[in-house]
PDB file of C-alpha atoms in Angstrom:
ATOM      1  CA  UNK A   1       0.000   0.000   0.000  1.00  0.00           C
ATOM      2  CA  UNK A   2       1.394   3.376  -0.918  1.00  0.00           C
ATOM      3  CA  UNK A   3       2.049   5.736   1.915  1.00  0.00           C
ATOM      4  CA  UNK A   4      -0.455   8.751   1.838  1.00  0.00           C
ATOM      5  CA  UNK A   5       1.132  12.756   1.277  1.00  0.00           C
ATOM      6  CA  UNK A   6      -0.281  15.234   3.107  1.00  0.00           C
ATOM      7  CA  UNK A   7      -2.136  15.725   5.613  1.00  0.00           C
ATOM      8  CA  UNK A   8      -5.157  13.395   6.680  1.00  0.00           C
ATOM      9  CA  UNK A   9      -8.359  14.037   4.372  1.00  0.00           C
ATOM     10  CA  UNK A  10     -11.642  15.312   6.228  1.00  0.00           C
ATOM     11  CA  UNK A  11     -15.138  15.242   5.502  1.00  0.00           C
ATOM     12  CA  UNK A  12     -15.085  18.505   4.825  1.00  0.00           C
ATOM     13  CA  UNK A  13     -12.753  17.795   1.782  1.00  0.00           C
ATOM     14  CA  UNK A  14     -15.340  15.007   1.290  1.00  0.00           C
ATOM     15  CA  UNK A  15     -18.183  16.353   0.951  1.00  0.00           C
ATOM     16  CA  UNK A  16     -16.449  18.934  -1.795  1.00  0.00           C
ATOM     17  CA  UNK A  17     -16.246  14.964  -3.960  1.00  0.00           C
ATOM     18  CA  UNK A  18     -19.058  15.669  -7.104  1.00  0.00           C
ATOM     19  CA  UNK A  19     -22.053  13.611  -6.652  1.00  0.00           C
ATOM     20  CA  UNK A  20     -20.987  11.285  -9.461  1.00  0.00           C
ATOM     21  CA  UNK A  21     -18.282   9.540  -7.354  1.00  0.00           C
ATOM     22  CA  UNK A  22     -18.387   8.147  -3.997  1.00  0.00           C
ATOM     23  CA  UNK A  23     -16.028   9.092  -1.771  1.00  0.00           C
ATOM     24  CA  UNK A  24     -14.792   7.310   1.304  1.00  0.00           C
ATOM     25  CA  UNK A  25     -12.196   8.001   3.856  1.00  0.00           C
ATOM     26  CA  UNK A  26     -10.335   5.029   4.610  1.00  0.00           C
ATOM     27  CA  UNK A  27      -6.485   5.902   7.117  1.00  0.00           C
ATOM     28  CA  UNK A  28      -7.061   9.409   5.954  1.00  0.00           C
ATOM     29  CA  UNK A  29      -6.975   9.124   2.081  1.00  0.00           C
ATOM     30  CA  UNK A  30      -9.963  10.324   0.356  1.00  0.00           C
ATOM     31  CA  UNK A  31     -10.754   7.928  -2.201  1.00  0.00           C
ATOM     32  CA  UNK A  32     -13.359   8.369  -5.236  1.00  0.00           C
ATOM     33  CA  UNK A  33     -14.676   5.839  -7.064  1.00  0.00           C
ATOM     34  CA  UNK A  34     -16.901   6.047  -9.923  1.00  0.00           C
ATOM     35  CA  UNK A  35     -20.640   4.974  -9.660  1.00  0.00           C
ATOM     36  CA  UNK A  36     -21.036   1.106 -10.466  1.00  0.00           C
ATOM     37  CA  UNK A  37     -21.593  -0.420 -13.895  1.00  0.00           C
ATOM     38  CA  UNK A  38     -24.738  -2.669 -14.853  1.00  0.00           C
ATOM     39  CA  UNK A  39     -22.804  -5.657 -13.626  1.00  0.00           C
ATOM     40  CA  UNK A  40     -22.949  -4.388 -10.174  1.00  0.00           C
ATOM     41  CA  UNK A  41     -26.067  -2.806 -10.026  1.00  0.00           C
ATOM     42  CA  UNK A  42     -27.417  -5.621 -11.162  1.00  0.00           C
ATOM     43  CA  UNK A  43     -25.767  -7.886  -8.602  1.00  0.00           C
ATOM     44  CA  UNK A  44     -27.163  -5.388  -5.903  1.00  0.00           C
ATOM     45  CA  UNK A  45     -30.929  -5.726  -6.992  1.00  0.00           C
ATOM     46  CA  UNK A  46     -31.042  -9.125  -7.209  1.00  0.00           C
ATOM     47  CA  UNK A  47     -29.239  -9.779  -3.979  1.00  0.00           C
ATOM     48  CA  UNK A  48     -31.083  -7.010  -1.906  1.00  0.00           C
ATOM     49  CA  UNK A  49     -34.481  -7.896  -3.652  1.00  0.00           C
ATOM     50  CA  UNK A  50     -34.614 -11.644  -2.440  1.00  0.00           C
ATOM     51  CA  UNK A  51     -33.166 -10.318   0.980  1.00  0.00           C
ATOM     52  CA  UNK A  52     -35.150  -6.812   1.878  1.00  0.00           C
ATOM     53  CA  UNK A  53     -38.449  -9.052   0.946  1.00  0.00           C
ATOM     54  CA  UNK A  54     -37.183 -11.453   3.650  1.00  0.00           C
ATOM     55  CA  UNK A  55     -35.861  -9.630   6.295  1.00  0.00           C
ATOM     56  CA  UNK A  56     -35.616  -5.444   6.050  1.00  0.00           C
ATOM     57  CA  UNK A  57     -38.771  -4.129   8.068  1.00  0.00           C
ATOM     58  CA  UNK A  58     -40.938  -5.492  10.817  1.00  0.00           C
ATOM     59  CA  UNK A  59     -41.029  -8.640  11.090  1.00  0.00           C
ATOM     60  CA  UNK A  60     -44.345 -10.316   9.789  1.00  0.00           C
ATOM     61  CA  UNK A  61     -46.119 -13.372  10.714  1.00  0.00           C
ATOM     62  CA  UNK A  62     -43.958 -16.353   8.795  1.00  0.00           C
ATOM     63  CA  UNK A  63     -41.430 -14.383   7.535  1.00  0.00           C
ATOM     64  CA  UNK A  64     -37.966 -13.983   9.093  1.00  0.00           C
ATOM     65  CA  UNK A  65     -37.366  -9.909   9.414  1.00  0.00           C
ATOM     66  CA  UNK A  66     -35.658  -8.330  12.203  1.00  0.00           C
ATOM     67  CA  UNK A  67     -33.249  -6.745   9.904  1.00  0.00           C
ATOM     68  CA  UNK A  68     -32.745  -3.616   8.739  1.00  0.00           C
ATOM     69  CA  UNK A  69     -31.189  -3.552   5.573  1.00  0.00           C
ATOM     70  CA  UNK A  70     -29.861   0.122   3.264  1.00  0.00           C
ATOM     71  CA  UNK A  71     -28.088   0.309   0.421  1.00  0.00           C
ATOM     72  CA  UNK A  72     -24.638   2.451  -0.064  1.00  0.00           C
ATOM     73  CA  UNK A  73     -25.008   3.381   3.183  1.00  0.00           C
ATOM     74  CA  UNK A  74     -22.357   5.889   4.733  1.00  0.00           C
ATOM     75  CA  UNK A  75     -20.607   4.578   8.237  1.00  0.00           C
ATOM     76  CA  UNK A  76     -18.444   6.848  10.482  1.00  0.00           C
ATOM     77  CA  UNK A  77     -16.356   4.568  11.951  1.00  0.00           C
ATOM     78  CA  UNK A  78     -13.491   5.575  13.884  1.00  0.00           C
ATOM     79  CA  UNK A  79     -11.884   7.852  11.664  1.00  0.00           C
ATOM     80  CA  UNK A  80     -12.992   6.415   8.916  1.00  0.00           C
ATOM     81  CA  UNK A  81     -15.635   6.806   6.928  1.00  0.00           C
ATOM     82  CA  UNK A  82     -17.100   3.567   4.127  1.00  0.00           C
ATOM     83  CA  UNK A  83     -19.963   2.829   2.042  1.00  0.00           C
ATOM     84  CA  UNK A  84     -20.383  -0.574   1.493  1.00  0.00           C
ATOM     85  CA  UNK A  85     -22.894  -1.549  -1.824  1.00  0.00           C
ATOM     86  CA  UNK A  86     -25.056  -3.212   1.392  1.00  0.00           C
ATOM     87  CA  UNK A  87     -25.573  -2.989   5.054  1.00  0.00           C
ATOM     88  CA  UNK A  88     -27.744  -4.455   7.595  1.00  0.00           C
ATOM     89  CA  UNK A  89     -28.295  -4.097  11.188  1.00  0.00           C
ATOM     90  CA  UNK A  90     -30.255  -6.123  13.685  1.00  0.00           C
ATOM     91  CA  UNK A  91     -33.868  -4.680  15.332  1.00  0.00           C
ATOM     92  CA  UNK A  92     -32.172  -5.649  18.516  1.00  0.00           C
ATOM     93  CA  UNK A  93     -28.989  -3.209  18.090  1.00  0.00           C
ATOM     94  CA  UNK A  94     -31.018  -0.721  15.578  1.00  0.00           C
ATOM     95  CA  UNK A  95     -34.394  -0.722  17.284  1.00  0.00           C
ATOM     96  CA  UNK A  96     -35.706   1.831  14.417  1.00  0.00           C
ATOM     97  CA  UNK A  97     -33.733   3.641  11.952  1.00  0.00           C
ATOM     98  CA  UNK A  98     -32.623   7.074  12.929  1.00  0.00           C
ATOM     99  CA  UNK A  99     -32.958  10.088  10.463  1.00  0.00           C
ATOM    100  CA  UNK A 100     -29.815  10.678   9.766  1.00  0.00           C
ATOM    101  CA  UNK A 101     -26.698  11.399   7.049  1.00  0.00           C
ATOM    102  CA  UNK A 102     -24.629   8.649   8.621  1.00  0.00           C
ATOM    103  CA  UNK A 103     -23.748   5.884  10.621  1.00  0.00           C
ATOM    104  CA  UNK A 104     -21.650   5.673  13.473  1.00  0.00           C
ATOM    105  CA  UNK A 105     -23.586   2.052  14.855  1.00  0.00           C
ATOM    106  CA  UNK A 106     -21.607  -0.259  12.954  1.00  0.00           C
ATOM    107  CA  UNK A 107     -24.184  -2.712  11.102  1.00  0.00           C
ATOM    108  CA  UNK A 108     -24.054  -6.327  11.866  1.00  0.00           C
ATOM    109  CA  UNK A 109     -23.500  -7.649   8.010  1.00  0.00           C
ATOM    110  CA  UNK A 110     -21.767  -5.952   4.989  1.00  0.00           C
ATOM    111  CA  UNK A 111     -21.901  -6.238   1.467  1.00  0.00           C
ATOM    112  CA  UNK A 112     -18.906  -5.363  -1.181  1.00  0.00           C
ATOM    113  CA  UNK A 113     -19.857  -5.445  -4.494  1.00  0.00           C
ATOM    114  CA  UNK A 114     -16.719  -5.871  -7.072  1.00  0.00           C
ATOM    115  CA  UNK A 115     -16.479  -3.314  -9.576  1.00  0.00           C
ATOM    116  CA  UNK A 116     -13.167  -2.554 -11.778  1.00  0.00           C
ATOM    117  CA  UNK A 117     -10.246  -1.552  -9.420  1.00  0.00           C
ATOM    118  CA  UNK A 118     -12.048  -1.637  -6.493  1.00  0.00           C
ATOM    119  CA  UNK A 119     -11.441  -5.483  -5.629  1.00  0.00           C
ATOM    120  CA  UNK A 120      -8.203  -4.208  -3.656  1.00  0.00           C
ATOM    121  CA  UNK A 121     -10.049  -1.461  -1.764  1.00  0.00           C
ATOM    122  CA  UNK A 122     -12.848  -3.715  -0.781  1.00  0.00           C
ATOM    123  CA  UNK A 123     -10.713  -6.985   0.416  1.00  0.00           C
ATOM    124  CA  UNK A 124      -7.641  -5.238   1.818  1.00  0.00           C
ATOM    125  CA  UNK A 125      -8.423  -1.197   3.186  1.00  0.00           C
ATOM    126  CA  UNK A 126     -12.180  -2.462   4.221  1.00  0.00           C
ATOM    127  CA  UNK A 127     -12.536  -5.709   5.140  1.00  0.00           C
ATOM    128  CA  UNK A 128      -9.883  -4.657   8.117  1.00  0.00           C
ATOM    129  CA  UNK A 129     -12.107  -1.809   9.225  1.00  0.00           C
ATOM    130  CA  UNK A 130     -15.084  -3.833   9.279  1.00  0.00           C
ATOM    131  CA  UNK A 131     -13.659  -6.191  11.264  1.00  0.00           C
ATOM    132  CA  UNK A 132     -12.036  -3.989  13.930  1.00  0.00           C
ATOM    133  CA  UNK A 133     -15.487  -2.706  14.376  1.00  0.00           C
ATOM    134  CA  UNK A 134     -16.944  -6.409  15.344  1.00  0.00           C
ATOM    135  CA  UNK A 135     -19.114  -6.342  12.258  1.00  0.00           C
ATOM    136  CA  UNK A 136     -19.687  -9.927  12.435  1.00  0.00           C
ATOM    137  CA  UNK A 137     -20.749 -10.671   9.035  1.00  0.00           C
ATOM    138  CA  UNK A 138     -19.134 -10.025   5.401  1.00  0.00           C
ATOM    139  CA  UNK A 139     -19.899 -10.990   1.973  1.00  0.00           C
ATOM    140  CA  UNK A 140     -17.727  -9.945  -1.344  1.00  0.00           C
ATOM    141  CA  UNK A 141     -19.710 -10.455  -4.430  1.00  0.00           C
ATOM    142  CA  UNK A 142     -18.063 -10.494  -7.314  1.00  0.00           C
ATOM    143  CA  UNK A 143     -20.409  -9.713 -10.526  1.00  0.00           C
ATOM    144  CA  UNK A 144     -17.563 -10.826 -13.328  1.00  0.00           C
ATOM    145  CA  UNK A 145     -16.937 -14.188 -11.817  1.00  0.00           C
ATOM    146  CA  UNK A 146     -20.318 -14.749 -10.305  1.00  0.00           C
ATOM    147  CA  UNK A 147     -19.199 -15.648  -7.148  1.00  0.00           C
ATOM    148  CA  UNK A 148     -20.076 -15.049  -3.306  1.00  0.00           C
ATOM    149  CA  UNK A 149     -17.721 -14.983  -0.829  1.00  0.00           C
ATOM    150  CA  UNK A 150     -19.307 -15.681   2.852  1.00  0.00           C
ATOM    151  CA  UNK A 151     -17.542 -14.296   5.774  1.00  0.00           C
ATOM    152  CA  UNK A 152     -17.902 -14.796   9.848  1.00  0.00           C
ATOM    153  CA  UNK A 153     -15.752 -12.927  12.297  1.00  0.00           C
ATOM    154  CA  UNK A 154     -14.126 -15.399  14.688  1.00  0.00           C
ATOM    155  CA  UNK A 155     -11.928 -13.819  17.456  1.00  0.00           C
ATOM    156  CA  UNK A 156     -11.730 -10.951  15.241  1.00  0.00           C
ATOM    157  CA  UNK A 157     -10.644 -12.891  12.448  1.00  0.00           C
ATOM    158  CA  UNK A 158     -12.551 -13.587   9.091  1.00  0.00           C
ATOM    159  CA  UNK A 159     -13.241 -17.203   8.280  1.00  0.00           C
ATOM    160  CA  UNK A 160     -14.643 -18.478   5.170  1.00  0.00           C
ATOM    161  CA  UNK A 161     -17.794 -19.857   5.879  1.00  0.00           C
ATOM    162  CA  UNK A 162     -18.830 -20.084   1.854  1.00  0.00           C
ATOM    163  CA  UNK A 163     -18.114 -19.861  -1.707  1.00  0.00           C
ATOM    164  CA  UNK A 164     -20.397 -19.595  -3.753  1.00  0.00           C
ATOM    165  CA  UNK A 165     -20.696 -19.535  -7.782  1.00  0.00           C
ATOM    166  CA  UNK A 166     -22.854 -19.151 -10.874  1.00  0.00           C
ATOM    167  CA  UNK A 167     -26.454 -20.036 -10.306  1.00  0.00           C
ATOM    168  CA  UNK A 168     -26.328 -22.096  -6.724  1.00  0.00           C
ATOM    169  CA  UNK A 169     -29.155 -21.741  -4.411  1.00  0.00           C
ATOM    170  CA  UNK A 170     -27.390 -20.875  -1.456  1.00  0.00           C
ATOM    171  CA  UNK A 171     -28.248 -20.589   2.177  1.00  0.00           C
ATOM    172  CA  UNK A 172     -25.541 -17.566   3.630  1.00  0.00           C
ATOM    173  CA  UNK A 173     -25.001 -16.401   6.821  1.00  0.00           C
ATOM    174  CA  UNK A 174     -26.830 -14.557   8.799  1.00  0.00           C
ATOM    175  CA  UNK A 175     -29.679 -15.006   6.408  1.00  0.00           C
ATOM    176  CA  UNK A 176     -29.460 -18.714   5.927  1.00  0.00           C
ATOM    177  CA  UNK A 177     -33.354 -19.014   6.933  1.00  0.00           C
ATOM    178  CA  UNK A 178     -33.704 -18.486   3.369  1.00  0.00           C
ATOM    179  CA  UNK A 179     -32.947 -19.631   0.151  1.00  0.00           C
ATOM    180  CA  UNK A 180     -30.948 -17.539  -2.100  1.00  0.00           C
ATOM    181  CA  UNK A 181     -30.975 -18.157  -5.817  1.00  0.00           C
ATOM    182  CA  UNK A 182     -27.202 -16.441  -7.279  1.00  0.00           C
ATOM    183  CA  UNK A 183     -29.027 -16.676 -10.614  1.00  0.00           C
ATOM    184  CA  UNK A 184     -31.502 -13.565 -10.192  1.00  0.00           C
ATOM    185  CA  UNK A 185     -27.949 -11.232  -9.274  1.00  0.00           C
ATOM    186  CA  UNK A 186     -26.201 -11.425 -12.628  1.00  0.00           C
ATOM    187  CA  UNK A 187     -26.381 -10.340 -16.002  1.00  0.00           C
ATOM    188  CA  UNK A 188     -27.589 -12.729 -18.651  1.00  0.00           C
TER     189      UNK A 188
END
């Protein structure tokens, strides 16, 4: 990893990012990516479709919920501040959603979706944060390969607890109460 000049970005100097990128904050460098491609917004509505209509909201009589679940959401986390393509938090940490900008809970599951030269950003300046905030779940999608990655936090470690390809119907951590079908999250 190349050793940042200057001095440490703020969200001041964030906020100044045009609306086309998002920016993040991650050991001080402001970083901008470009908005995804079809690839990954299609990987997004598929996987957040079969999952909001399972979980996000009250719960209801036979269905799972107790989640909250928001897309590109921003999280303030120590000094940092991410937006993973998907986060969700718990009823029991998150009780309701608060009206607000940002996060500073940290959820209870992220999502990164691949896009082009972002793999290295997600897997090695992220997945570090997320752990050393106790998020206790991760999954890396990958839109190109069509492939899930499944993540647990162990002792503040991540262990593989899946990995997942092409059009499996998968049952994933923490939402293995239902059945996933890879299929609906990538382009024909």
């Amino acid at each position: 990893m190349k050793a940042r000049e200057g001095p440490p970005a703020t969200y001041e100097d964030l906020l100044k990012v045009p609306d086309i990128f998002i920016a993040e904050i991650i050991d001080g460098e402001l970083i901008q990516s470009p908005r995804p491609g079809a690839r990954h917004a299609t990987g997004a509505t598929g996987m957040l479709t079969q999952i909001c209509g399972a979980f996000h909201g009250p719960t209801r009589p036979g269905a799972p919920g107790g989640w909250w679940i928001l897309f590109e959401p921003e999280l303030h986390l120590h000094g940092d501040v991410v937006v993973p393509d998907a986060a969700g938090w718990r009823h029991e940490r998150m009780p309701v959603i608060p009206d607000v900008a940002y996060f500073e809970l940290p959820p209870d599951w992220v999502c990164e979706i691949f896009s082009p030269r972002r793999e290295e950003i997600d897997r090695v300046r992220k997945m570090p944060i997320y752990g050393r905030e106790g998020i206790g779940h991760l999954w890396l999608v990958d839109p190109v390969e069509r492939t899930l990655e499944v993540y647990g936090l162990e002792g503040g470690r991540w262990v593989v607890l899946g990995t997942h390809a092409g059009d499996e119907r998968v049952r994933a951590a923490p939402f293995a109460t239902v059945e996933l079908d890879l299929s609906r999250w990538w382009i024909p």
